[in-house]
JSON list of C-alpha atoms in Angstrom, two decimals:
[
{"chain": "G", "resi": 1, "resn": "UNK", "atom": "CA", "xyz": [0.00, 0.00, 0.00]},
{"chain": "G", "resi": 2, "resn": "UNK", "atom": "CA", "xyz": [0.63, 3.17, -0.82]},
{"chain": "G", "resi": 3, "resn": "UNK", "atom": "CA", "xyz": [-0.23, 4.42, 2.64]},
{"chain": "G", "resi": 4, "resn": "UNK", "atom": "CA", "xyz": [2.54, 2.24, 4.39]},
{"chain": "G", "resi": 5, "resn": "UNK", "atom": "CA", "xyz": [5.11, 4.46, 2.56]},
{"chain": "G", "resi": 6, "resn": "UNK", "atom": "CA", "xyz": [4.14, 7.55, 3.39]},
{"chain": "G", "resi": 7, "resn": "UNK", "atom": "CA", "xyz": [3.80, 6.23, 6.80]},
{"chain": "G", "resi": 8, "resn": "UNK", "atom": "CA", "xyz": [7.38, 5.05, 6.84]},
{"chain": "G", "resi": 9, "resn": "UNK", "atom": "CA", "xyz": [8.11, 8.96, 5.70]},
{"chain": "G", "resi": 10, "resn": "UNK", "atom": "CA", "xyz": [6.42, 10.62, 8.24]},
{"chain": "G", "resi": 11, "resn": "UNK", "atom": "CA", "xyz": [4.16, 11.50, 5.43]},
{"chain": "G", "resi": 12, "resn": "UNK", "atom": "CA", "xyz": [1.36, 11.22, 7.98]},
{"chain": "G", "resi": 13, "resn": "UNK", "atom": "CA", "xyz": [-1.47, 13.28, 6.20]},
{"chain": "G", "resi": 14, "resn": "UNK", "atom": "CA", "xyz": [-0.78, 11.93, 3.05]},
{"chain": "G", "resi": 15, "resn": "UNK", "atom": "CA", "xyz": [-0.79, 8.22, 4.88]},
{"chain": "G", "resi": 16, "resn": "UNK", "atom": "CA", "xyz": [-3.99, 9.44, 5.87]},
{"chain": "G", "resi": 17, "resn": "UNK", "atom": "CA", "xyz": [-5.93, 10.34, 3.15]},
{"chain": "G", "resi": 18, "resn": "UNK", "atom": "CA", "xyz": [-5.00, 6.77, 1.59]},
{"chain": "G", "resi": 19, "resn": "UNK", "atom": "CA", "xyz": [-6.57, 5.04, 4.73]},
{"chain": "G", "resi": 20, "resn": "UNK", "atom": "CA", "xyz": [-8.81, 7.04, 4.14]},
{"chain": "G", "resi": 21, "resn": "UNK", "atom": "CA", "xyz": [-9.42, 5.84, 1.20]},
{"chain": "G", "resi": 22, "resn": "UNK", "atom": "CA", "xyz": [-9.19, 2.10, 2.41]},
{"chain": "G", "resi": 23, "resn": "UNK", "atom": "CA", "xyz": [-11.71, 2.32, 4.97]},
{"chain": "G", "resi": 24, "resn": "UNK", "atom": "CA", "xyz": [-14.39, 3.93, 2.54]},
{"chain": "G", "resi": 25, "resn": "UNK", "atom": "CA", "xyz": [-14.18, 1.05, 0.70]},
{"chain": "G", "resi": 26, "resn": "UNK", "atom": "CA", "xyz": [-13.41, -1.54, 2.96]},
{"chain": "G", "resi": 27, "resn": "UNK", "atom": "CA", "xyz": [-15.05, -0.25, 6.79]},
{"chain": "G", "resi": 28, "resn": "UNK", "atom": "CA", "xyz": [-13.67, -3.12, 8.21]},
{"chain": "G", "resi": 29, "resn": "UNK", "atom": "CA", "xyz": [-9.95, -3.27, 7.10]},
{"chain": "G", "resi": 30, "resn": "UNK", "atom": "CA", "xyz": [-8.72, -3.71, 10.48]},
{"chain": "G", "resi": 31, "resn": "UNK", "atom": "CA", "xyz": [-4.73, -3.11, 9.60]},
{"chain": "G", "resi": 32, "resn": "UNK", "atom": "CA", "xyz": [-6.18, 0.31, 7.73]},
{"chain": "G", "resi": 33, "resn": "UNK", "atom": "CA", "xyz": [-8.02, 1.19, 10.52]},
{"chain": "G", "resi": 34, "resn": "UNK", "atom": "CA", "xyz": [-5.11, 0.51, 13.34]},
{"chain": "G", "resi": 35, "resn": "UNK", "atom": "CA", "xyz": [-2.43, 2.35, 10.89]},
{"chain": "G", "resi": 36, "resn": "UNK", "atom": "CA", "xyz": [-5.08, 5.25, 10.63]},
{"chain": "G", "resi": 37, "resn": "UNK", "atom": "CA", "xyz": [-5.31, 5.79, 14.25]},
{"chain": "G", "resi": 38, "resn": "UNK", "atom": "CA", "xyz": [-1.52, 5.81, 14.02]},
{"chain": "G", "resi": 39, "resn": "UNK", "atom": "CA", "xyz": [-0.95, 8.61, 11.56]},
{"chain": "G", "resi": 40, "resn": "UNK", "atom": "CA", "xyz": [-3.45, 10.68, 13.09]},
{"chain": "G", "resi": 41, "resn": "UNK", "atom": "CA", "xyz": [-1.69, 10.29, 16.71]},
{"chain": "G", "resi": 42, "resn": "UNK", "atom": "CA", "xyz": [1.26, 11.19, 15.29]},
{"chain": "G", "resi": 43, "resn": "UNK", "atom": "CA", "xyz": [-0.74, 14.34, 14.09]},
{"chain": "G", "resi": 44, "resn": "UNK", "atom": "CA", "xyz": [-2.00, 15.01, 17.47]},
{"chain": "G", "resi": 45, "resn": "UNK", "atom": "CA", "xyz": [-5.78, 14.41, 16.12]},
{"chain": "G", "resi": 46, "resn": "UNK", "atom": "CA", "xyz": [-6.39, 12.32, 19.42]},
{"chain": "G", "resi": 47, "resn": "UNK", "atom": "CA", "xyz": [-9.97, 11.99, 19.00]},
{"chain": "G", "resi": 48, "resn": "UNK", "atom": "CA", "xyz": [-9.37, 10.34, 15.73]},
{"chain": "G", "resi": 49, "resn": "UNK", "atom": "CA", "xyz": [-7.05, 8.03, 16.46]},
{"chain": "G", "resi": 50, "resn": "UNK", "atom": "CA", "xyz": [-9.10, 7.02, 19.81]},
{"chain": "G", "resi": 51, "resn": "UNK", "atom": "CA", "xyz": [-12.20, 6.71, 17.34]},
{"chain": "G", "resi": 52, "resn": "UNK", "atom": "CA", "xyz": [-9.99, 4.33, 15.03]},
{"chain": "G", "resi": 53, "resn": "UNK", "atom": "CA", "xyz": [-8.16, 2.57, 17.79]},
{"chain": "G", "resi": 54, "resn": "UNK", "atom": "CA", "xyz": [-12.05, 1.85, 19.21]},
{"chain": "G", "resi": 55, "resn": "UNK", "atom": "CA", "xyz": [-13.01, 0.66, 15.49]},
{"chain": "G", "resi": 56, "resn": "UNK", "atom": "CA", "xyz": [-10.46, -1.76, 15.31]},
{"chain": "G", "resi": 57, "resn": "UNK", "atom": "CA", "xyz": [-10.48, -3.08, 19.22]},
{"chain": "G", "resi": 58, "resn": "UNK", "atom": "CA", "xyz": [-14.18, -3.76, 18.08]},
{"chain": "G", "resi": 59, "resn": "UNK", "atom": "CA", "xyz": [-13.21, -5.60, 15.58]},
{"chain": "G", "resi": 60, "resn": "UNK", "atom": "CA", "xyz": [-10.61, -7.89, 17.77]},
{"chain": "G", "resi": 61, "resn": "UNK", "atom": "CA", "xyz": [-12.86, -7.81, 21.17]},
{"chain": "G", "resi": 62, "resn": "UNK", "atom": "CA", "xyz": [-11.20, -11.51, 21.86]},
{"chain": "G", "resi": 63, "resn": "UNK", "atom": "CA", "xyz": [-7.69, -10.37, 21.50]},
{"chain": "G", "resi": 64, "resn": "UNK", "atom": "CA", "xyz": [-7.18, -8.37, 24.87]},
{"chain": "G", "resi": 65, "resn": "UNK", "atom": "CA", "xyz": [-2.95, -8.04, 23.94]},
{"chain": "G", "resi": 66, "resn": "UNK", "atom": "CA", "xyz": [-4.03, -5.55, 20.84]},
{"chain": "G", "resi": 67, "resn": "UNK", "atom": "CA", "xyz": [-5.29, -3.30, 23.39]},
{"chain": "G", "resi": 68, "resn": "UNK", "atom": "CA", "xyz": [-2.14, -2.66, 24.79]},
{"chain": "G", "resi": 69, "resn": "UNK", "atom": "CA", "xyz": [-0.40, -2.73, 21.68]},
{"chain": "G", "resi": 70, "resn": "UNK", "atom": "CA", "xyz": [-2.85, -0.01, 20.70]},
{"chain": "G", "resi": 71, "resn": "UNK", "atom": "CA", "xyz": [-1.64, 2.34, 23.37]},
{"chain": "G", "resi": 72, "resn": "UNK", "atom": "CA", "xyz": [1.92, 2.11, 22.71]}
]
């Protein structure tokens, strides 16, 4: 993806708009969704990446590990 290197550049908006992207067409893209929330913490939009980081902890409720991985 596209989004994964402009992630790995610190391209962070431009990582985001390809999520963004992603998730229109695929809601439930969980990897999309987690590396969303990333981008947009590393923009300091909080709320966005809690919203995202909720999304995808939805989407994993059995997997109680990803929600510390989440808030690293």
């Amino acid at each position: 993806l596209r989004a994964e290197i402009y992630s790995k550049k610190g391209e962070w908006a431009n990582a985001i708009r390809d999520y963004d992207a992603v998730i229109r067409f695929e809601p439930t893209n969980k990897p999309a969704l987690f590396n969303r929330a990333f981008a947009n913490a590393r923009l300091n939009n909080y709320d966005k990446a809690v919203a995202d980081y909720d999304a995808y902890l939805a989407l994993n409720p059995e997997k109680p590990e990803d929600k510390l991985n989440a808030l690293k």
